[in-house]
Short mmCIF file of C-alpha atoms and ligand atoms in Angstrom, two decimals:
data_model
loop_
_atom_site.label_atom_id
_atom_site.label_comp_id
_atom_site.label_asym_id
_atom_site.label_seq_id
_atom_site.Cartn_x
_atom_site.Cartn_y
_atom_site.Cartn_z
CA MET A 1 1.78 3.64 -5.05
CA LEU A 2 4.45 6.33 -3.76
CA ALA A 3 7.01 7.66 -5.90
CA TRP A 4 10.96 8.61 -4.53
CA ILE A 5 13.69 9.99 -6.20
CA MET A 6 16.52 8.48 -3.91
CA HIS A 7 20.58 9.35 -3.87
CA GLU A 8 23.51 6.82 -3.61
CA ASN A 9 24.16 7.64 -0.12
CA GLN A 10 20.55 8.13 0.98
CA GLN A 11 20.64 4.06 -0.16
CA GLY A 12 16.10 4.20 0.21
CA TYR A 13 15.51 4.43 3.21
CA ASP A 14 12.49 6.64 3.08
CA VAL A 15 10.91 3.82 0.46
CA ILE A 16 11.11 1.13 2.98
CA ALA A 17 10.43 3.51 5.66
CA MET A 18 6.88 4.32 3.85
CA ALA A 19 6.46 0.78 2.56
CA SER A 20 3.32 -1.55 3.86
CA SER A 21 1.39 -4.08 3.64
CA GLU A 22 -1.55 -1.92 2.12
CA ARG A 23 1.16 0.39 0.54
CA ASN A 24 3.57 -0.07 -2.38
CA VAL A 25 6.08 2.52 -2.86
CA VAL A 26 8.09 3.15 -5.85
CA GLY A 27 12.11 3.84 -5.52
CA LEU A 28 13.35 5.88 -8.88
CA ASP A 29 16.61 6.80 -9.21
CA LEU A 30 18.97 6.80 -12.85
CA SER A 31 22.19 5.64 -11.02
CA GLU A 32 22.18 2.16 -11.41
CA ALA A 33 24.67 2.21 -7.82
CA ALA A 34 21.73 4.13 -5.84
CA ILE A 35 19.52 1.71 -6.79
CA ALA A 36 21.68 -1.26 -6.28
CA LYS A 37 22.43 -0.55 -2.86
CA ALA A 38 18.57 0.16 -1.88
CA LYS A 39 17.49 -3.04 -2.78
CA LYS A 40 20.09 -4.48 -0.62
CA LEU A 41 18.88 -2.45 2.19
CA ALA A 42 15.31 -3.14 1.39
CA ALA A 43 15.64 -7.33 1.10
CA SER A 44 16.21 -7.47 4.66
CA SER A 45 13.40 -5.59 5.09
CA ALA A 46 9.60 -6.62 6.50
CA ASN A 47 8.01 -4.42 3.97
CA ALA A 48 10.72 -5.70 1.04
CA ASN A 49 7.58 -7.49 -0.91
CA SER A 50 6.16 -3.57 -0.75
CA THR A 51 9.10 -1.91 -2.21
CA THR A 52 9.62 -1.78 -6.03
CA PHE A 53 13.28 -0.04 -7.21
CA ILE A 54 13.86 1.60 -10.52
CA VAL A 55 16.82 2.58 -12.93
CA ASP A 56 15.21 5.04 -15.49
CA ASN A 57 14.73 8.59 -16.20
CA PHE A 58 12.01 10.29 -14.26
CA PHE A 59 11.07 12.40 -17.75
CA THR A 60 10.46 9.74 -19.41
CA TRP A 61 9.59 6.88 -18.17
CA GLN A 62 6.35 5.24 -18.23
CA PRO A 63 4.88 3.69 -15.58
CA ASN A 64 2.25 1.23 -15.60
CA GLU A 65 0.33 3.53 -13.17
CA PRO A 66 -0.07 6.73 -12.11
CA PHE A 67 0.66 7.45 -8.29
CA ASP A 68 -1.50 8.50 -5.00
CA LEU A 69 1.19 10.29 -3.86
CA ILE A 70 4.91 11.49 -4.98
CA PHE A 71 7.22 12.32 -2.77
CA ASP A 72 10.54 13.95 -4.38
CA TYR A 73 13.67 14.39 -1.79
CA THR A 74 15.79 17.08 -3.02
CA PHE A 75 15.20 16.46 -6.36
CA PHE A 76 13.39 18.89 -7.70
CA CYS A 77 16.21 21.29 -6.25
CA ALA A 78 18.52 19.26 -8.20
CA ILE A 79 18.39 19.56 -11.42
CA ASP A 80 18.91 22.50 -13.77
CA LEU A 81 16.57 26.05 -13.55
CA LYS A 82 15.48 25.10 -17.50
CA THR A 83 14.02 21.96 -16.71
CA ARG A 84 11.81 23.04 -13.77
CA PRO A 85 8.50 23.05 -16.26
CA THR A 86 8.94 20.09 -17.56
CA TRP A 87 9.44 18.61 -14.28
CA ALA A 88 6.21 20.75 -13.35
CA SER A 89 4.33 17.98 -16.26
CA ARG A 90 5.62 15.13 -15.57
CA MET A 91 4.77 15.65 -12.33
CA ALA A 92 1.10 16.08 -12.99
CA GLU A 93 1.44 12.97 -15.91
CA LEU A 94 2.71 10.57 -13.22
CA LEU A 95 0.07 11.72 -10.41
CA LYS A 96 -4.14 10.74 -10.52
CA PRO A 97 -6.57 13.50 -10.86
CA ASP A 98 -6.48 13.62 -6.87
CA GLY A 99 -2.88 12.71 -6.55
CA GLU A 100 -0.91 14.72 -3.48
CA LEU A 101 2.73 15.88 -4.19
CA LEU A 102 5.11 16.28 -1.66
CA ILE A 103 8.04 18.06 -2.02
CA LEU A 104 11.37 18.22 0.12
CA MET A 105 13.28 21.51 -0.55
CA PHE A 106 17.05 21.66 -0.17
CA PRO A 107 17.00 21.09 3.89
CA GLY A 108 19.64 24.55 4.28
CA ASN A 109 19.90 26.40 7.90
CA SER A 110 21.29 29.07 6.26
CA LEU A 111 18.87 32.21 5.35
CA ARG A 112 20.59 32.36 2.24
CA ASN A 113 19.91 28.53 1.56
CA LEU A 114 16.33 29.26 2.55
CA GLU A 115 16.17 32.13 0.43
CA ARG A 116 17.64 30.56 -3.20
CA PHE A 117 15.70 26.58 -2.64
CA SER A 118 12.78 26.43 -0.91
CA ARG A 119 11.49 30.77 -0.41
CA GLY A 120 12.07 31.03 -4.48
CA ASN A 121 10.99 27.45 -5.71
CA PHE A 122 7.27 27.91 -4.08
CA VAL A 123 6.83 30.45 -5.99
CA HIS A 124 7.26 28.48 -8.90
CA PHE A 125 5.18 25.55 -7.49
CA SER A 126 2.42 27.81 -7.47
CA LEU A 127 3.20 29.34 -10.94
CA TYR A 128 3.98 25.55 -12.69
CA LEU A 129 1.10 23.81 -10.24
CA ARG A 130 -2.20 26.21 -12.30
CA VAL A 131 -0.53 25.51 -15.52
C1 SAM B 1 20.00 15.43 -4.61
S1 SAM B 1 20.02 14.08 -4.91
C2 SAM B 1 18.55 13.31 -4.05
C3 SAM B 1 19.15 13.26 -2.91
C4 SAM B 1 18.38 12.03 -2.15
N1 SAM B 1 16.97 12.16 -2.36
C5 SAM B 1 18.82 12.11 -1.34
O1 SAM B 1 18.60 12.23 0.23
O2 SAM B 1 20.35 11.61 -1.13
C6 SAM B 1 18.69 13.71 -6.74
C7 SAM B 1 19.46 12.53 -7.28
O3 SAM B 1 18.57 12.61 -8.25
C8 SAM B 1 18.68 11.61 -9.14
N2 SAM B 1 18.66 12.31 -10.78
C9 SAM B 1 19.30 13.53 -11.54
N3 SAM B 1 17.63 13.28 -12.51
C10 SAM B 1 17.31 12.36 -12.55
C11 SAM B 1 16.54 12.01 -13.59
N4 SAM B 1 16.40 12.56 -14.34
N5 SAM B 1 15.87 10.79 -13.53
C12 SAM B 1 15.31 9.73 -11.93
N6 SAM B 1 16.90 11.00 -11.50
C13 SAM B 1 17.59 11.18 -11.35
C14 SAM B 1 20.28 11.44 -9.01
O4 SAM B 1 20.91 10.36 -9.53
C15 SAM B 1 20.47 12.03 -7.75
O5 SAM B 1 20.35 10.85 -7.01
#
């Protein structure tokens, strides 16, 4: 299974694109509006039965089983800096022991953005994931 954090404007496109008859994908967000839009869009997709959309808090949510893969699309770089260690331990809890974490950082195109959202964060990751 895959998990995905989505935004109201994103509407869950990636959850729908990644879902297949062999792959169940869960979309998670705090926003009821975001989940409602995603559910509506997914309903007309060919793999609607392989998608699940949940309104819950990433930091307290208790799924039935851990995930093979988690795709974090600009969630990590949107949360408060102080929350990052908790983010890392939650990711470790939510993944299977051999699970994979795929993270998309802020897709900025200026050097300043890359420095702030990408390079610095990779340093944080390597520290957190060793804990
Ligand atoms: C920067 S947006 C992600 C952007 C999204 N991937 C997109 O492409 O539009 C961050 C998202 O995280 C959600 N979020 C923030 N805190 C959360 C939490 N504790 N649990 C679940 N979702 C949360 C917000 O509602 C928001 O939709």
